[in-house]
């Protein structure tokens, strides 16, 4: 357990985004329109030693990722602050859904390698399959528990090494 | 000799257990408590407080939508119910969540009277839970003030 993570999160500097240090923090972008769920997922991720950025809808998330309407030329990978290692998004959101966000990310040459996890309170097999078929890393049932995030982290760290 | 601290701890334990047994809370509330630590000692109280504010806001939205006599937008009511169902599920507010399931069905079938009934019940239920959790947090404070530790309660 990092006692250092009590205060504001540490910046992790990468020498080069291809060379990762042993204990780098995952930077997660968490997208959910529900305030309570955002607070919960943020806490779950911080406790699991992740750096967390939250967005309240898919449009804001895309802007953060550099895929917003205005400037298509922002290369999210050149700014270490922005480099996101994982996107975790709710499925049901007003406006653009998590599924649509997933597709936009996977269509982007810069970001298609970023794993996207979809969360939903509803356990609908066709929905789950649709997300997985479109490139979602995992589908997680809400409400999230600490053990879910721990499993997720393990899974991701194994994928990366 | 039964000290003040041990009396308070017993009250806290009994009260916590009763809240679970009576179905006010479910194990998602236990999950919330796991997230509380030295870094965020008031995490549960903060989230729960946000939840009750959310309840008030959403119930207000639903009431306004249901008030449009002859022109009720059931999908609007339904989307607020969906939000409330999500929040209540995430904090472990079991009874509120259960009511939301019924409420959603009434919205889907455009059952006006059913919706009005559900709205009243949800309003009563969240306020009841709010009062009970205030009592629970108050017991915690009393234990700490008396120099004791808040016991871990296994349901």
PDB file of C-alpha atoms in Angstrom:
ATOM      1  CA  UNK A   1       0.000   0.000   0.000  1.00  0.00           C
ATOM      2  CA  UNK A   2       1.561   3.324  -1.068  1.00  0.00           C
ATOM      3  CA  UNK A   3       1.519   5.809   1.800  1.00  0.00           C
ATOM      4  CA  UNK A   4       2.691   8.290  -0.804  1.00  0.00           C
ATOM      5  CA  UNK A   5      -0.580   8.122  -2.588  1.00  0.00           C
ATOM      6  CA  UNK A   6      -2.347   9.988   0.242  1.00  0.00           C
ATOM      7  CA  UNK A   7      -1.508  13.369  -1.190  1.00  0.00           C
ATOM      8  CA  UNK A   8      -1.992  14.424  -4.771  1.00  0.00           C
ATOM      9  CA  UNK A   9      -0.889  11.812  -7.218  1.00  0.00           C
ATOM     10  CA  UNK A  10       2.691  11.572  -8.294  1.00  0.00           C
ATOM     11  CA  UNK A  11       3.661  12.461 -11.818  1.00  0.00           C
ATOM     12  CA  UNK A  12       5.339   9.511 -13.419  1.00  0.00           C
ATOM     13  CA  UNK A  13       7.918  10.502 -15.929  1.00  0.00           C
ATOM     14  CA  UNK A  14       8.631   8.198 -18.766  1.00  0.00           C
ATOM     15  CA  UNK A  15      12.015   8.522 -20.433  1.00  0.00           C
ATOM     16  CA  UNK A  16      10.381   7.309 -23.571  1.00  0.00           C
ATOM     17  CA  UNK A  17       6.965   5.759 -23.687  1.00  0.00           C
ATOM     18  CA  UNK A  18       8.387   2.489 -24.961  1.00  0.00           C
ATOM     19  CA  UNK A  19      10.616   1.948 -21.903  1.00  0.00           C
ATOM     20  CA  UNK A  20       8.584   1.429 -18.786  1.00  0.00           C
ATOM     21  CA  UNK A  21      10.063   1.325 -15.311  1.00  0.00           C
ATOM     22  CA  UNK A  22       9.271  -1.565 -13.020  1.00  0.00           C
ATOM     23  CA  UNK A  23       6.700   0.166 -10.806  1.00  0.00           C
ATOM     24  CA  UNK A  24       5.077   2.733 -13.082  1.00  0.00           C
ATOM     25  CA  UNK A  25       1.607   3.925 -12.281  1.00  0.00           C
ATOM     26  CA  UNK A  26      -1.223   3.191 -14.635  1.00  0.00           C
ATOM     27  CA  UNK A  27      -2.958   6.348 -15.758  1.00  0.00           C
ATOM     28  CA  UNK A  28      -6.641   5.574 -16.087  1.00  0.00           C
ATOM     29  CA  UNK A  29      -9.310   7.695 -17.698  1.00  0.00           C
ATOM     30  CA  UNK A  30     -12.631   6.865 -16.021  1.00  0.00           C
ATOM     31  CA  UNK A  31     -15.806   7.944 -17.806  1.00  0.00           C
ATOM     32  CA  UNK A  32     -19.226   7.878 -16.138  1.00  0.00           C
ATOM     33  CA  UNK A  33     -22.137  10.293 -16.109  1.00  0.00           C
ATOM     34  CA  UNK A  34     -23.119   9.308 -12.557  1.00  0.00           C
ATOM     35  CA  UNK A  35     -21.311  11.340  -9.913  1.00  0.00           C
ATOM     36  CA  UNK A  36     -21.405   8.657  -7.236  1.00  0.00           C
ATOM     37  CA  UNK A  37     -20.071   6.041  -9.636  1.00  0.00           C
ATOM     38  CA  UNK A  38     -17.317   8.414 -10.723  1.00  0.00           C
ATOM     39  CA  UNK A  39     -16.292   8.967  -7.143  1.00  0.00           C
ATOM     40  CA  UNK A  40     -16.347   5.264  -6.440  1.00  0.00           C
ATOM     41  CA  UNK A  41     -14.330   4.216  -9.480  1.00  0.00           C
ATOM     42  CA  UNK A  42     -11.837   6.992  -8.814  1.00  0.00           C
ATOM     43  CA  UNK A  43     -11.303   5.797  -5.259  1.00  0.00           C
ATOM     44  CA  UNK A  44     -11.073   2.167  -6.292  1.00  0.00           C
ATOM     45  CA  UNK A  45      -8.399   3.033  -8.846  1.00  0.00           C
ATOM     46  CA  UNK A  46      -6.439   5.330  -6.524  1.00  0.00           C
ATOM     47  CA  UNK A  47      -6.389   2.675  -3.820  1.00  0.00           C
ATOM     48  CA  UNK A  48      -4.983   0.352  -6.462  1.00  0.00           C
ATOM     49  CA  UNK A  49      -2.182   2.880  -7.059  1.00  0.00           C
ATOM     50  CA  UNK A  50      -3.439   4.263 -10.334  1.00  0.00           C
ATOM     51  CA  UNK A  51      -3.354   7.864 -11.447  1.00  0.00           C
ATOM     52  CA  UNK A  52      -6.947   8.772 -12.297  1.00  0.00           C
ATOM     53  CA  UNK A  53      -8.584  11.323 -14.563  1.00  0.00           C
ATOM     54  CA  UNK A  54     -12.369  11.350 -14.626  1.00  0.00           C
ATOM     55  CA  UNK A  55     -14.751  12.546 -17.324  1.00  0.00           C
ATOM     56  CA  UNK A  56     -18.495  12.937 -16.972  1.00  0.00           C
ATOM     57  CA  UNK A  57     -19.327  12.053 -20.555  1.00  0.00           C
ATOM     58  CA  UNK A  58     -17.823  10.556 -23.685  1.00  0.00           C
ATOM     59  CA  UNK A  59     -17.355  13.910 -25.455  1.00  0.00           C
ATOM     60  CA  UNK A  60     -15.230  15.256 -22.597  1.00  0.00           C
ATOM     61  CA  UNK A  61     -13.303  11.986 -22.600  1.00  0.00           C
ATOM     62  CA  UNK A  62     -12.574  12.301 -26.324  1.00  0.00           C
ATOM     63  CA  UNK A  63     -11.435  15.892 -25.852  1.00  0.00           C
ATOM     64  CA  UNK A  64      -9.085  14.791 -23.109  1.00  0.00           C
ATOM     65  CA  UNK A  65      -7.706  12.080 -25.335  1.00  0.00           C
ATOM     66  CA  UNK A  66      -7.070  14.554 -28.107  1.00  0.00           C
ATOM     67  CA  UNK A  67      -9.840  13.181 -30.282  1.00  0.00           C
ATOM     68  CA  UNK A  68     -12.169  16.112 -29.760  1.00  0.00           C
ATOM     69  CA  UNK A  69     -13.745  18.142 -32.544  1.00  0.00           C
ATOM     70  CA  UNK A  70     -11.336  21.049 -32.617  1.00  0.00           C
ATOM     71  CA  UNK A  71      -7.801  19.915 -32.950  1.00  0.00           C
ATOM     72  CA  UNK A  72      -7.337  16.520 -34.535  1.00  0.00           C
ATOM     73  CA  UNK A  73      -3.610  17.111 -34.632  1.00  0.00           C
ATOM     74  CA  UNK A  74      -2.953  16.926 -30.902  1.00  0.00           C
ATOM     75  CA  UNK A  75      -0.756  13.908 -30.419  1.00  0.00           C
ATOM     76  CA  UNK A  76      -1.747  12.608 -27.019  1.00  0.00           C
ATOM     77  CA  UNK A  77       1.352  10.446 -26.837  1.00  0.00           C
ATOM     78  CA  UNK A  78       3.827  13.311 -26.934  1.00  0.00           C
ATOM     79  CA  UNK A  79       2.497  14.786 -23.709  1.00  0.00           C
ATOM     80  CA  UNK A  80       3.320  12.429 -20.859  1.00  0.00           C
ATOM     81  CA  UNK A  81       0.638  13.983 -18.689  1.00  0.00           C
ATOM     82  CA  UNK A  82      -2.005  12.879 -21.124  1.00  0.00           C
ATOM     83  CA  UNK A  83      -0.761   9.407 -21.802  1.00  0.00           C
ATOM     84  CA  UNK A  84      -3.596   7.169 -20.772  1.00  0.00           C
ATOM     85  CA  UNK A  85      -2.908   3.497 -20.178  1.00  0.00           C
ATOM     86  CA  UNK A  86      -6.497   2.427 -19.706  1.00  0.00           C
ATOM     87  CA  UNK A  87      -9.950   3.778 -20.371  1.00  0.00           C
ATOM     88  CA  UNK A  88     -12.775   2.530 -18.195  1.00  0.00           C
ATOM     89  CA  UNK A  89     -16.192   3.676 -19.245  1.00  0.00           C
ATOM     90  CA  UNK A  90     -19.817   3.187 -18.350  1.00  0.00           C
ATOM     91  CA  UNK A  91     -21.928   1.785 -21.154  1.00  0.00           C
ATOM     92  CA  UNK A  92     -25.152   3.735 -20.622  1.00  0.00           C
ATOM     93  CA  UNK A  93     -24.464   7.426 -20.924  1.00  0.00           C
ATOM     94  CA  UNK A  94     -26.580  10.181 -22.423  1.00  0.00           C
ATOM     95  CA  UNK A  95     -25.345  11.524 -25.738  1.00  0.00           C
ATOM     96  CA  UNK A  96     -22.526   9.243 -26.800  1.00  0.00           C
ATOM     97  CA  UNK A  97     -22.572   5.802 -25.198  1.00  0.00           C
ATOM     98  CA  UNK A  98     -19.559   3.939 -23.851  1.00  0.00           C
ATOM     99  CA  UNK A  99     -19.835   1.620 -26.823  1.00  0.00           C
ATOM    100  CA  UNK A 100     -19.551   4.532 -29.250  1.00  0.00           C
ATOM    101  CA  UNK A 101     -16.596   5.855 -27.273  1.00  0.00           C
ATOM    102  CA  UNK A 102     -14.965   2.433 -27.530  1.00  0.00           C
ATOM    103  CA  UNK A 103     -15.343   2.487 -31.300  1.00  0.00           C
ATOM    104  CA  UNK A 104     -13.896   5.984 -31.626  1.00  0.00           C
ATOM    105  CA  UNK A 105     -10.863   4.967 -29.584  1.00  0.00           C
ATOM    106  CA  UNK A 106     -10.324   1.798 -31.613  1.00  0.00           C
ATOM    107  CA  UNK A 107     -10.636   3.763 -34.861  1.00  0.00           C
ATOM    108  CA  UNK A 108      -7.893   6.156 -33.795  1.00  0.00           C
ATOM    109  CA  UNK A 109      -4.384   5.323 -34.986  1.00  0.00           C
ATOM    110  CA  UNK A 110      -2.937   6.962 -31.851  1.00  0.00           C
ATOM    111  CA  UNK A 111      -5.161   5.322 -29.313  1.00  0.00           C
ATOM    112  CA  UNK A 112      -6.329   2.005 -30.651  1.00  0.00           C
ATOM    113  CA  UNK A 113      -3.793   0.148 -28.476  1.00  0.00           C
ATOM    114  CA  UNK A 114      -5.223   1.638 -25.291  1.00  0.00           C
ATOM    115  CA  UNK A 115      -7.307  -0.993 -23.534  1.00  0.00           C
ATOM    116  CA  UNK A 116     -10.922  -0.018 -23.009  1.00  0.00           C
ATOM    117  CA  UNK A 117     -13.004  -1.601 -20.276  1.00  0.00           C
ATOM    118  CA  UNK A 118     -16.779  -1.248 -20.360  1.00  0.00           C
ATOM    119  CA  UNK A 119     -18.853  -1.188 -17.165  1.00  0.00           C
ATOM    120  CA  UNK A 120     -22.559  -1.703 -16.887  1.00  0.00           C
ATOM    121  CA  UNK A 121     -25.130  -2.322 -14.202  1.00  0.00           C
ATOM    122  CA  UNK A 122     -27.013  -4.549 -16.616  1.00  0.00           C
ATOM    123  CA  UNK A 123     -25.832  -8.017 -17.491  1.00  0.00           C
ATOM    124  CA  UNK A 124     -26.967  -8.325 -21.103  1.00  0.00           C
ATOM    125  CA  UNK A 125     -25.030 -10.960 -23.052  1.00  0.00           C
ATOM    126  CA  UNK A 126     -25.620  -9.366 -26.476  1.00  0.00           C
ATOM    127  CA  UNK A 127     -24.333  -6.069 -25.094  1.00  0.00           C
ATOM    128  CA  UNK A 128     -21.279  -7.732 -23.590  1.00  0.00           C
ATOM    129  CA  UNK A 129     -20.498  -9.620 -26.792  1.00  0.00           C
ATOM    130  CA  UNK A 130     -20.946  -6.530 -28.908  1.00  0.00           C
ATOM    131  CA  UNK A 131     -18.412  -4.656 -26.775  1.00  0.00           C
ATOM    132  CA  UNK A 132     -15.893  -7.457 -26.753  1.00  0.00           C
ATOM    133  CA  UNK A 133     -16.289  -7.931 -30.516  1.00  0.00           C
ATOM    134  CA  UNK A 134     -15.556  -4.229 -31.017  1.00  0.00           C
ATOM    135  CA  UNK A 135     -12.292  -4.481 -29.114  1.00  0.00           C
ATOM    136  CA  UNK A 136     -13.190  -3.949 -25.459  1.00  0.00           C
ATOM    137  CA  UNK A 137     -10.592  -5.501 -23.189  1.00  0.00           C
ATOM    138  CA  UNK A 138     -13.088  -6.513 -20.558  1.00  0.00           C
ATOM    139  CA  UNK A 139     -16.623  -6.043 -19.463  1.00  0.00           C
ATOM    140  CA  UNK A 140     -17.246  -5.351 -15.801  1.00  0.00           C
ATOM    141  CA  UNK A 141     -20.464  -5.614 -13.871  1.00  0.00           C
ATOM    142  CA  UNK A 142     -21.426  -2.696 -11.647  1.00  0.00           C
ATOM    143  CA  UNK A 143     -21.328  -1.967  -8.825  1.00  0.00           C
ATOM    144  CA  UNK A 144     -17.564  -2.259  -8.821  1.00  0.00           C
ATOM    145  CA  UNK A 145     -15.737  -3.799  -5.905  1.00  0.00           C
ATOM    146  CA  UNK A 146     -12.141  -3.538  -4.851  1.00  0.00           C
ATOM    147  CA  UNK A 147     -11.506  -7.123  -5.941  1.00  0.00           C
ATOM    148  CA  UNK A 148     -12.728  -6.281  -9.477  1.00  0.00           C
ATOM    149  CA  UNK A 149     -10.196  -3.512  -9.841  1.00  0.00           C
ATOM    150  CA  UNK A 150      -7.423  -5.675  -8.419  1.00  0.00           C
ATOM    151  CA  UNK A 151      -8.207  -8.388 -10.954  1.00  0.00           C
ATOM    152  CA  UNK A 152      -8.328  -5.804 -13.736  1.00  0.00           C
ATOM    153  CA  UNK A 153      -4.950  -4.399 -12.795  1.00  0.00           C
ATOM    154  CA  UNK A 154      -3.340  -7.825 -12.680  1.00  0.00           C
ATOM    155  CA  UNK A 155      -4.796  -8.650 -16.058  1.00  0.00           C
ATOM    156  CA  UNK A 156      -3.517  -5.430 -17.584  1.00  0.00           C
ATOM    157  CA  UNK A 157      -0.056  -5.602 -16.040  1.00  0.00           C
ATOM    158  CA  UNK A 158       0.295  -9.153 -17.361  1.00  0.00           C
ATOM    159  CA  UNK A 159      -0.769  -8.023 -20.805  1.00  0.00           C
ATOM    160  CA  UNK A 160       1.810  -5.263 -20.843  1.00  0.00           C
ATOM    161  CA  UNK A 161       4.875  -7.222 -19.703  1.00  0.00           C
TER     162      UNK A 161
ATOM    163  CA  UNK B   1     -17.121  -3.912  34.290  1.00  0.00           C
ATOM    164  CA  UNK B   2     -18.808  -2.698  31.130  1.00  0.00           C
ATOM    165  CA  UNK B   3     -17.039   0.436  29.971  1.00  0.00           C
ATOM    166  CA  UNK B   4     -18.652   3.211  27.973  1.00  0.00           C
ATOM    167  CA  UNK B   5     -16.509   2.278  25.000  1.00  0.00           C
ATOM    168  CA  UNK B   6     -17.531  -1.363  25.030  1.00  0.00           C
ATOM    169  CA  UNK B   7     -21.198  -0.418  25.423  1.00  0.00           C
ATOM    170  CA  UNK B   8     -20.965   1.923  22.464  1.00  0.00           C
ATOM    171  CA  UNK B   9     -19.099  -0.664  20.439  1.00  0.00           C
ATOM    172  CA  UNK B  10     -21.790  -3.210  21.151  1.00  0.00           C
ATOM    173  CA  UNK B  11     -24.517  -0.745  20.152  1.00  0.00           C
ATOM    174  CA  UNK B  12     -22.612   0.008  16.965  1.00  0.00           C
ATOM    175  CA  UNK B  13     -22.201  -3.658  16.149  1.00  0.00           C
ATOM    176  CA  UNK B  14     -25.860  -4.469  16.847  1.00  0.00           C
ATOM    177  CA  UNK B  15     -27.116  -1.497  14.899  1.00  0.00           C
ATOM    178  CA  UNK B  16     -24.933  -2.272  11.914  1.00  0.00           C
ATOM    179  CA  UNK B  17     -26.070  -5.882  11.861  1.00  0.00           C
ATOM    180  CA  UNK B  18     -29.714  -4.862  12.079  1.00  0.00           C
ATOM    181  CA  UNK B  19     -29.354  -2.504   9.123  1.00  0.00           C
ATOM    182  CA  UNK B  20     -28.104  -5.358   6.998  1.00  0.00           C
ATOM    183  CA  UNK B  21     -30.607  -7.892   8.323  1.00  0.00           C
ATOM    184  CA  UNK B  22     -33.526  -5.555   7.763  1.00  0.00           C
ATOM    185  CA  UNK B  23     -32.388  -5.035   4.206  1.00  0.00           C
ATOM    186  CA  UNK B  24     -31.465  -1.373   4.399  1.00  0.00           C
ATOM    187  CA  UNK B  25     -27.888  -2.115   3.381  1.00  0.00           C
ATOM    188  CA  UNK B  26     -26.260  -4.819   1.322  1.00  0.00           C
ATOM    189  CA  UNK B  27     -22.677  -5.923   0.846  1.00  0.00           C
ATOM    190  CA  UNK B  28     -21.870  -3.069  -1.512  1.00  0.00           C
ATOM    191  CA  UNK B  29     -21.905  -0.891   1.625  1.00  0.00           C
ATOM    192  CA  UNK B  30     -19.296  -3.238   3.071  1.00  0.00           C
ATOM    193  CA  UNK B  31     -17.267  -2.705  -0.101  1.00  0.00           C
ATOM    194  CA  UNK B  32     -17.451   1.066   0.438  1.00  0.00           C
ATOM    195  CA  UNK B  33     -16.052   0.668   3.930  1.00  0.00           C
ATOM    196  CA  UNK B  34     -13.058  -1.195   2.502  1.00  0.00           C
ATOM    197  CA  UNK B  35     -12.172   1.965   0.599  1.00  0.00           C
ATOM    198  CA  UNK B  36     -11.955   4.048   3.751  1.00  0.00           C
ATOM    199  CA  UNK B  37      -8.448   4.417   5.135  1.00  0.00           C
ATOM    200  CA  UNK B  38      -6.153   6.884   6.863  1.00  0.00           C
ATOM    201  CA  UNK B  39      -5.935   8.864   3.622  1.00  0.00           C
ATOM    202  CA  UNK B  40      -9.688   9.263   3.386  1.00  0.00           C
ATOM    203  CA  UNK B  41     -11.154   8.572   6.835  1.00  0.00           C
ATOM    204  CA  UNK B  42     -14.515  10.077   5.872  1.00  0.00           C
ATOM    205  CA  UNK B  43     -14.897   8.413   2.514  1.00  0.00           C
ATOM    206  CA  UNK B  44     -18.073   6.521   3.345  1.00  0.00           C
ATOM    207  CA  UNK B  45     -19.748   9.561   4.913  1.00  0.00           C
ATOM    208  CA  UNK B  46     -18.791  11.683   1.885  1.00  0.00           C
ATOM    209  CA  UNK B  47     -20.112   9.251  -0.683  1.00  0.00           C
ATOM    210  CA  UNK B  48     -23.264   8.626   1.282  1.00  0.00           C
ATOM    211  CA  UNK B  49     -23.831  12.363   1.597  1.00  0.00           C
ATOM    212  CA  UNK B  50     -23.430  12.774  -2.179  1.00  0.00           C
ATOM    213  CA  UNK B  51     -25.883   9.945  -2.631  1.00  0.00           C
ATOM    214  CA  UNK B  52     -28.555  11.614  -0.510  1.00  0.00           C
ATOM    215  CA  UNK B  53     -28.081  14.898  -2.364  1.00  0.00           C
ATOM    216  CA  UNK B  54     -28.460  12.956  -5.587  1.00  0.00           C
ATOM    217  CA  UNK B  55     -31.661  11.347  -4.255  1.00  0.00           C
ATOM    218  CA  UNK B  56     -33.136  14.738  -3.489  1.00  0.00           C
ATOM    219  CA  UNK B  57     -32.263  16.113  -6.899  1.00  0.00           C
ATOM    220  CA  UNK B  58     -33.496  13.104  -8.861  1.00  0.00           C
ATOM    221  CA  UNK B  59     -36.713  12.809  -6.863  1.00  0.00           C
ATOM    222  CA  UNK B  60     -37.320  16.486  -7.576  1.00  0.00           C
ATOM    223  CA  UNK B  61     -36.855  15.818 -11.300  1.00  0.00           C
ATOM    224  CA  UNK B  62     -39.225  12.870 -11.185  1.00  0.00           C
ATOM    225  CA  UNK B  63     -41.857  14.831  -9.252  1.00  0.00           C
ATOM    226  CA  UNK B  64     -41.715  17.672 -11.760  1.00  0.00           C
ATOM    227  CA  UNK B  65     -42.035  15.296 -14.691  1.00  0.00           C
ATOM    228  CA  UNK B  66     -44.983  13.497 -13.087  1.00  0.00           C
ATOM    229  CA  UNK B  67     -46.620  16.825 -12.362  1.00  0.00           C
ATOM    230  CA  UNK B  68     -47.120  17.589 -16.051  1.00  0.00           C
ATOM    231  CA  UNK B  69     -50.728  16.353 -15.941  1.00  0.00           C
ATOM    232  CA  UNK B  70     -51.800  14.839 -19.198  1.00  0.00           C
ATOM    233  CA  UNK B  71     -48.332  15.276 -20.635  1.00  0.00           C
ATOM    234  CA  UNK B  72     -46.053  13.131 -18.512  1.00  0.00           C
ATOM    235  CA  UNK B  73     -42.754  12.222 -20.144  1.00  0.00           C
ATOM    236  CA  UNK B  74     -42.280   8.706 -18.785  1.00  0.00           C
ATOM    237  CA  UNK B  75     -38.915   8.278 -20.426  1.00  0.00           C
ATOM    238  CA  UNK B  76     -37.699  11.339 -18.573  1.00  0.00           C
ATOM    239  CA  UNK B  77     -38.928   9.881 -15.293  1.00  0.00           C
ATOM    240  CA  UNK B  78     -37.361   6.580 -16.294  1.00  0.00           C
ATOM    241  CA  UNK B  79     -33.954   8.084 -16.923  1.00  0.00           C
ATOM    242  CA  UNK B  80     -33.939   9.661 -13.452  1.00  0.00           C
ATOM    243  CA  UNK B  81     -34.986   6.318 -11.985  1.00  0.00           C
ATOM    244  CA  UNK B  82     -32.135   4.669 -13.882  1.00  0.00           C
ATOM    245  CA  UNK B  83     -29.675   7.132 -12.342  1.00  0.00           C
ATOM    246  CA  UNK B  84     -31.075   6.555  -8.872  1.00  0.00           C
ATOM    247  CA  UNK B  85     -30.961   2.817  -9.325  1.00  0.00           C
ATOM    248  CA  UNK B  86     -27.310   3.067 -10.289  1.00  0.00           C
ATOM    249  CA  UNK B  87     -26.330   5.273  -7.365  1.00  0.00           C
ATOM    250  CA  UNK B  88     -28.252   3.263  -4.801  1.00  0.00           C
ATOM    251  CA  UNK B  89     -26.693   0.073  -6.109  1.00  0.00           C
ATOM    252  CA  UNK B  90     -23.209   1.574  -5.885  1.00  0.00           C
ATOM    253  CA  UNK B  91     -23.573   2.609  -2.244  1.00  0.00           C
ATOM    254  CA  UNK B  92     -25.383  -0.491  -1.048  1.00  0.00           C
ATOM    255  CA  UNK B  93     -28.745   1.187  -0.418  1.00  0.00           C
ATOM    256  CA  UNK B  94     -30.631  -2.048  -0.914  1.00  0.00           C
ATOM    257  CA  UNK B  95     -34.216  -0.962  -0.303  1.00  0.00           C
ATOM    258  CA  UNK B  96     -33.912   2.172  -2.406  1.00  0.00           C
ATOM    259  CA  UNK B  97     -32.485   0.110  -5.236  1.00  0.00           C
ATOM    260  CA  UNK B  98     -35.311  -2.418  -4.933  1.00  0.00           C
ATOM    261  CA  UNK B  99     -37.910   0.331  -5.172  1.00  0.00           C
ATOM    262  CA  UNK B 100     -36.185   1.673  -8.270  1.00  0.00           C
ATOM    263  CA  UNK B 101     -36.638  -1.674  -9.998  1.00  0.00           C
ATOM    264  CA  UNK B 102     -40.403  -1.509  -9.468  1.00  0.00           C
ATOM    265  CA  UNK B 103     -40.415   2.177 -10.336  1.00  0.00           C
ATOM    266  CA  UNK B 104     -38.641   1.509 -13.631  1.00  0.00           C
ATOM    267  CA  UNK B 105     -41.277  -1.077 -14.544  1.00  0.00           C
ATOM    268  CA  UNK B 106     -44.015   1.492 -13.893  1.00  0.00           C
ATOM    269  CA  UNK B 107     -42.226   3.990 -16.127  1.00  0.00           C
ATOM    270  CA  UNK B 108     -41.793   1.431 -18.877  1.00  0.00           C
ATOM    271  CA  UNK B 109     -45.472   0.554 -18.781  1.00  0.00           C
ATOM    272  CA  UNK B 110     -46.445   4.231 -18.438  1.00  0.00           C
ATOM    273  CA  UNK B 111     -48.338   3.454 -15.243  1.00  0.00           C
ATOM    274  CA  UNK B 112     -48.983   6.887 -13.798  1.00  0.00           C
ATOM    275  CA  UNK B 113     -50.466   5.821 -10.461  1.00  0.00           C
ATOM    276  CA  UNK B 114     -47.733   3.235 -10.037  1.00  0.00           C
ATOM    277  CA  UNK B 115     -45.114   5.902 -10.653  1.00  0.00           C
ATOM    278  CA  UNK B 116     -46.650   8.284  -8.156  1.00  0.00           C
ATOM    279  CA  UNK B 117     -46.755   5.512  -5.537  1.00  0.00           C
ATOM    280  CA  UNK B 118     -43.156   4.527  -6.220  1.00  0.00           C
ATOM    281  CA  UNK B 119     -42.044   8.127  -6.009  1.00  0.00           C
ATOM    282  CA  UNK B 120     -43.618   8.484  -2.568  1.00  0.00           C
ATOM    283  CA  UNK B 121     -42.031   5.250  -1.385  1.00  0.00           C
ATOM    284  CA  UNK B 122     -38.583   6.146  -2.688  1.00  0.00           C
ATOM    285  CA  UNK B 123     -38.799   9.506  -0.961  1.00  0.00           C
ATOM    286  CA  UNK B 124     -39.720   7.908   2.360  1.00  0.00           C
ATOM    287  CA  UNK B 125     -37.090   5.216   1.966  1.00  0.00           C
ATOM    288  CA  UNK B 126     -34.102   7.399   1.239  1.00  0.00           C
ATOM    289  CA  UNK B 127     -34.977   9.716   4.114  1.00  0.00           C
ATOM    290  CA  UNK B 128     -35.304   6.743   6.433  1.00  0.00           C
ATOM    291  CA  UNK B 129     -31.904   5.414   5.379  1.00  0.00           C
ATOM    292  CA  UNK B 130     -30.384   8.866   5.750  1.00  0.00           C
ATOM    293  CA  UNK B 131     -31.586   9.081   9.353  1.00  0.00           C
ATOM    294  CA  UNK B 132     -30.307   5.589  10.161  1.00  0.00           C
ATOM    295  CA  UNK B 133     -26.892   6.220   8.695  1.00  0.00           C
ATOM    296  CA  UNK B 134     -26.677   9.489  10.589  1.00  0.00           C
ATOM    297  CA  UNK B 135     -27.302   7.505  13.766  1.00  0.00           C
ATOM    298  CA  UNK B 136     -24.645   5.002  12.746  1.00  0.00           C
ATOM    299  CA  UNK B 137     -22.046   7.691  12.012  1.00  0.00           C
ATOM    300  CA  UNK B 138     -22.935   9.384  15.267  1.00  0.00           C
ATOM    301  CA  UNK B 139     -22.203   6.150  17.151  1.00  0.00           C
ATOM    302  CA  UNK B 140     -18.850   5.980  15.400  1.00  0.00           C
ATOM    303  CA  UNK B 141     -18.032   9.493  16.528  1.00  0.00           C
ATOM    304  CA  UNK B 142     -19.039   8.707  20.092  1.00  0.00           C
ATOM    305  CA  UNK B 143     -16.795   5.643  20.131  1.00  0.00           C
ATOM    306  CA  UNK B 144     -13.837   7.641  18.865  1.00  0.00           C
ATOM    307  CA  UNK B 145     -14.501  10.474  21.298  1.00  0.00           C
ATOM    308  CA  UNK B 146     -14.608   7.975  24.162  1.00  0.00           C
ATOM    309  CA  UNK B 147     -11.163   6.814  23.083  1.00  0.00           C
ATOM    310  CA  UNK B 148     -12.252   3.569  21.446  1.00  0.00           C
ATOM    311  CA  UNK B 149     -11.787   1.907  18.075  1.00  0.00           C
ATOM    312  CA  UNK B 150     -14.637   1.387  15.658  1.00  0.00           C
ATOM    313  CA  UNK B 151     -15.130  -2.367  15.550  1.00  0.00           C
ATOM    314  CA  UNK B 152     -15.029  -4.302  12.319  1.00  0.00           C
ATOM    315  CA  UNK B 153     -18.433  -5.887  11.946  1.00  0.00           C
ATOM    316  CA  UNK B 154     -18.672  -9.098   9.951  1.00  0.00           C
ATOM    317  CA  UNK B 155     -22.166  -9.591   8.607  1.00  0.00           C
TER     318      UNK B 155
END
